[in-house]
Amino acid sequence: AQSVAQPEDQVNVAEGNPLTVKCTYSVSGNPYLFWYVQYPNRGLQFLLKYITGDNLVKGSYGFEAEFNKSQTSFHLKKPSALVSDSALYFCAVRDPAQTGANNLFFGTGTRLTVIP
Amino acid sequence: DSGVTQTPKHLITATGQRVTLRCSPRSGDLSVYWYQQSLDQGLQFLIHYYNGEERAKGNILERFSAQQFPDLHSELNLSSLELGDSALYFCASEKQGRSGANVLTFGAGSRLTVL
């Protein structure tokens, strides 16, 4: 069955330090992987996606993510955190080969707090 | 502005009542998804429409229903409301159906409070 997991509900990091938000997935085929960010009282905004090709994907606001097929992970990273990065982050996976039902699944979200 | 419009932004109503939430997708997008988010929790998938047809159903209660109209806007109807239905309801749109690598564009949400 298709699923995505974000093992940490909360991540705290000091401003200027590198940050990592973890995501692991389970699909039967080749996944499409996405990261979205949600600021308070706002809808989700797209950050980056992995479809195929280079395992390191660069996205908006200096974020990047690395697709690791052997570990079935797609962790979100940023070299130097900003206070303005504080938000709720969602990982999502889609199995394009799956039809007849919902094939887009979101993780439960990780709240990132960047401490000044 | 994401291009996905949701109305109303806020809605306060009483238990037992019925409300309708409206979503206008981004221009050119044929797919509309509805999600429920309770108290800073994760997103619960409710239902997906593509070009007027229901494509997938998630954890949508029988008291809830939705439809997508010929002009591609969608409505989510919530009836016999309970306190536990208080949540943020998001609509998202994408150009194609489920097979593409397209990104979902989310609206700002409708915050429903049931008293």
Coordinates of C-alpha atoms in Angstrom, one line a residue:
Chain A
A1 CA 0.0 0.0 0.0
Q2 CA 1.1 3.5 -0.7
S3 CA 2.1 5.7 2.2
V4 CA 4.3 8.5 3.4
A5 CA 5.7 9.1 6.9
Q6 CA 7.2 12.1 8.6
P7 CA 8.6 10.7 11.8
E8 CA 9.1 14.0 13.6
D9 CA 6.1 16.1 14.6
Q10 CA 8.4 19.0 15.6
V11 CA 11.9 20.1 14.6
N12 CA 13.7 22.9 16.4
V13 CA 16.8 24.5 14.9
A14 CA 18.8 27.6 15.7
E15 CA 18.9 30.4 13.1
G16 CA 21.9 29.9 10.8
N17 CA 22.2 26.2 11.4
P18 CA 21.4 23.6 8.8
L19 CA 18.0 22.0 9.0
T20 CA 16.6 18.6 7.9
V21 CA 12.9 17.6 7.8
K22 CA 12.6 13.8 7.3
C23 CA 10.3 11.9 5.0
T24 CA 10.1 8.3 4.1
Y25 CA 7.7 6.7 1.6
S26 CA 6.3 3.4 0.4
V27 CA 5.0 2.8 -3.1
S28 CA 4.8 -0.1 -5.4
G29 CA 6.3 1.7 -8.4
N30 CA 8.4 4.7 -9.1
P31 CA 7.3 7.6 -7.0
Y32 CA 6.7 11.2 -7.6
L33 CA 7.7 13.1 -4.4
F34 CA 6.7 16.6 -3.3
W35 CA 7.3 19.0 -0.4
Y36 CA 4.8 21.7 0.5
V37 CA 5.0 24.3 3.2
Q38 CA 2.1 25.9 5.2
Y39 CA 2.4 29.2 6.9
P40 CA -0.1 30.2 9.6
N41 CA -3.6 30.7 8.3
R42 CA -2.5 30.0 4.7
G43 CA -2.9 27.2 2.2
L44 CA -0.1 24.8 1.3
Q45 CA 2.5 26.1 -1.0
F46 CA 4.7 24.0 -3.3
L47 CA 8.4 23.9 -2.5
L48 CA 9.9 21.2 -4.7
K49 CA 9.4 17.9 -6.4
Y50 CA 11.3 14.8 -7.6
I51 CA 10.1 13.1 -10.7
T52 CA 13.1 11.5 -12.2
G53 CA 16.8 12.3 -12.9
D54 CA 19.2 13.9 -10.5
N55 CA 18.6 12.7 -6.9
L56 CA 19.2 16.2 -5.5
V57 CA 16.4 18.6 -6.2
K58 CA 16.5 22.3 -5.6
G59 CA 13.4 24.3 -4.8
S60 CA 12.1 27.6 -3.6
Y61 CA 13.6 29.7 -0.7
G62 CA 16.9 27.8 -0.8
F63 CA 15.4 24.4 0.1
E64 CA 16.6 21.2 -1.4
A65 CA 15.8 17.5 -1.0
E66 CA 17.6 14.3 -1.8
F67 CA 15.8 11.3 -3.2
N68 CA 17.3 8.1 -1.8
K69 CA 15.8 5.1 -3.5
S70 CA 17.5 2.5 -1.3
Q71 CA 16.4 4.1 1.9
T72 CA 13.0 5.2 0.4
S73 CA 13.6 8.7 1.7
F74 CA 13.1 12.2 0.5
H75 CA 14.5 14.5 3.3
L76 CA 14.1 18.2 3.0
K77 CA 17.2 20.3 3.8
K78 CA 18.5 23.8 3.9
P79 CA 22.1 24.8 4.7
S80 CA 21.2 27.8 6.8
A81 CA 17.8 28.2 8.5
L82 CA 16.0 31.5 8.8
V83 CA 13.4 32.5 11.4
S84 CA 11.0 33.0 8.5
D85 CA 11.3 29.3 7.6
S86 CA 9.2 28.5 10.7
A87 CA 6.1 26.7 9.3
L88 CA 4.4 23.4 8.9
Y89 CA 6.0 21.2 6.2
F90 CA 4.3 18.4 4.4
C91 CA 5.8 15.6 2.3
A92 CA 3.6 14.0 -0.3
V93 CA 4.0 10.9 -2.6
R94 CA 2.1 10.0 -5.7
D95 CA 2.3 6.6 -7.5
P96 CA 1.4 7.5 -11.1
A97 CA 0.9 3.8 -11.9
Q98 CA -1.9 3.5 -9.5
T99 CA -5.4 4.1 -10.9
G100 CA -8.9 3.8 -9.7
A101 CA -8.4 5.4 -6.4
N102 CA -6.6 8.3 -4.7
N103 CA -2.9 8.0 -5.5
L104 CA -1.7 11.2 -3.8
F105 CA -0.8 10.9 -0.1
F106 CA 0.4 13.5 2.3
G107 CA 2.4 13.0 5.5
T108 CA 1.2 14.2 8.8
G109 CA 3.3 17.3 8.7
T110 CA 6.4 18.5 10.6
R111 CA 6.4 21.8 12.5
L112 CA 9.7 23.5 12.0
T113 CA 10.6 26.2 14.5
V114 CA 13.7 28.3 13.9
I115 CA 15.0 29.9 17.1
P116 CA 16.6 33.3 16.8
Chain B
D1 CA -2.7 34.8 -4.6
S2 CA -2.5 31.2 -5.7
G3 CA -5.2 31.5 -8.3
V4 CA -7.5 29.1 -6.4
T5 CA -10.4 30.9 -4.8
Q6 CA -12.3 29.6 -1.8
T7 CA -15.3 31.2 -0.2
P8 CA -16.2 31.9 2.5
K9 CA -12.9 32.4 4.3
H10 CA -14.6 32.0 7.7
L11 CA -17.9 30.5 8.7
I12 CA -19.5 30.1 12.1
T13 CA -22.6 28.0 12.4
A14 CA -24.5 25.8 14.9
T15 CA -24.7 22.1 15.2
G16 CA -27.3 20.5 13.0
Q17 CA -26.9 23.1 10.3
R18 CA -25.8 22.8 6.7
V19 CA -23.2 24.8 4.9
T20 CA -21.7 25.0 1.4
L21 CA -18.1 25.7 0.7
R22 CA -17.1 26.9 -2.8
C23 CA -13.9 26.5 -4.7
S24 CA -12.9 28.1 -8.1
P25 CA -9.9 26.3 -9.5
R26 CA -6.9 28.0 -11.1
S27 CA -7.6 28.9 -14.8
G28 CA -7.1 25.8 -17.0
D29 CA -7.0 23.3 -14.1
L30 CA -9.5 20.4 -14.5
S31 CA -8.9 18.6 -11.3
V32 CA -10.3 19.7 -7.9
Y33 CA -9.4 18.1 -4.6
W34 CA -10.9 18.7 -1.2
Y35 CA -9.0 18.2 2.1
Q36 CA -9.9 18.7 5.7
Q37 CA -7.4 19.9 8.3
S38 CA -8.2 19.8 11.9
L39 CA -6.3 21.8 14.6
D40 CA -2.9 22.0 12.9
Q41 CA -3.1 18.3 12.0
G42 CA -2.4 16.6 8.8
L43 CA -4.5 16.7 5.7
Q44 CA -7.4 14.3 5.3
F45 CA -8.3 13.7 1.7
L46 CA -12.0 14.0 1.1
I47 CA -12.7 13.7 -2.6
H48 CA -11.3 14.4 -6.0
Y49 CA -13.1 15.6 -9.2
Y50 CA -11.8 15.7 -12.7
N51 CA -13.6 17.6 -15.3
G52 CA -16.9 17.2 -13.6
E53 CA -16.6 13.5 -12.7
E54 CA -15.8 12.0 -9.3
R55 CA -12.5 10.3 -9.5
A56 CA -11.6 9.2 -6.0
K57 CA -13.2 9.3 -2.5
G58 CA -11.3 9.4 0.7
N59 CA -12.5 9.7 4.3
I60 CA -15.6 11.7 3.5
L61 CA -18.5 11.3 5.8
E62 CA -21.9 10.4 4.4
R63 CA -23.1 13.8 5.7
F64 CA -20.7 15.5 3.3
S65 CA -21.1 15.7 -0.5
A66 CA -19.5 17.5 -3.3
Q67 CA -19.8 18.2 -7.0
Q68 CA -17.9 19.9 -9.7
F69 CA -19.9 22.0 -12.2
P70 CA -19.5 22.5 -15.9
D71 CA -17.6 25.7 -15.3
L72 CA -15.2 23.6 -13.2
H73 CA -15.9 25.3 -9.9
S74 CA -16.7 22.9 -7.0
E75 CA -18.8 22.9 -4.0
L76 CA -18.5 20.9 -0.8
N77 CA -21.7 20.5 1.1
L78 CA -21.6 19.7 4.8
S79 CA -24.9 18.8 6.6
S80 CA -26.1 17.9 10.1
L81 CA -23.0 19.6 11.3
E82 CA -21.3 18.4 14.5
L83 CA -18.7 20.0 16.8
G84 CA -16.1 17.7 15.4
D85 CA -16.6 19.1 11.9
S86 CA -14.9 22.3 12.9
A87 CA -11.8 22.5 10.7
L88 CA -10.0 24.2 7.9
Y89 CA -11.3 22.9 4.5
F90 CA -8.9 23.2 1.6
C91 CA -9.5 23.0 -2.0
A92 CA -6.6 22.3 -4.4
S93 CA -6.5 22.2 -8.2
E94 CA -4.2 20.7 -10.8
K95 CA -4.2 20.7 -14.6
Q96 CA -4.5 17.0 -15.2
G97 CA -5.8 14.0 -13.3
R98 CA -3.8 11.7 -11.2
S99 CA -1.2 10.4 -13.6
G100 CA 0.8 13.5 -14.0
A101 CA 3.7 15.0 -12.1
N102 CA 1.7 18.3 -11.7
V103 CA 1.8 20.3 -8.6
L104 CA -1.3 20.9 -6.6
T105 CA -2.2 24.6 -6.1
F106 CA -4.0 25.2 -2.8
G107 CA -6.6 27.8 -1.9
A108 CA -6.3 29.7 1.3
G109 CA -9.0 27.5 2.9
S110 CA -12.4 28.0 4.5
R111 CA -12.3 27.9 8.3
L112 CA -15.5 26.3 9.6
T113 CA -16.4 26.7 13.3
V114 CA -19.4 24.7 14.6
L115 CA -20.8 25.9 17.9

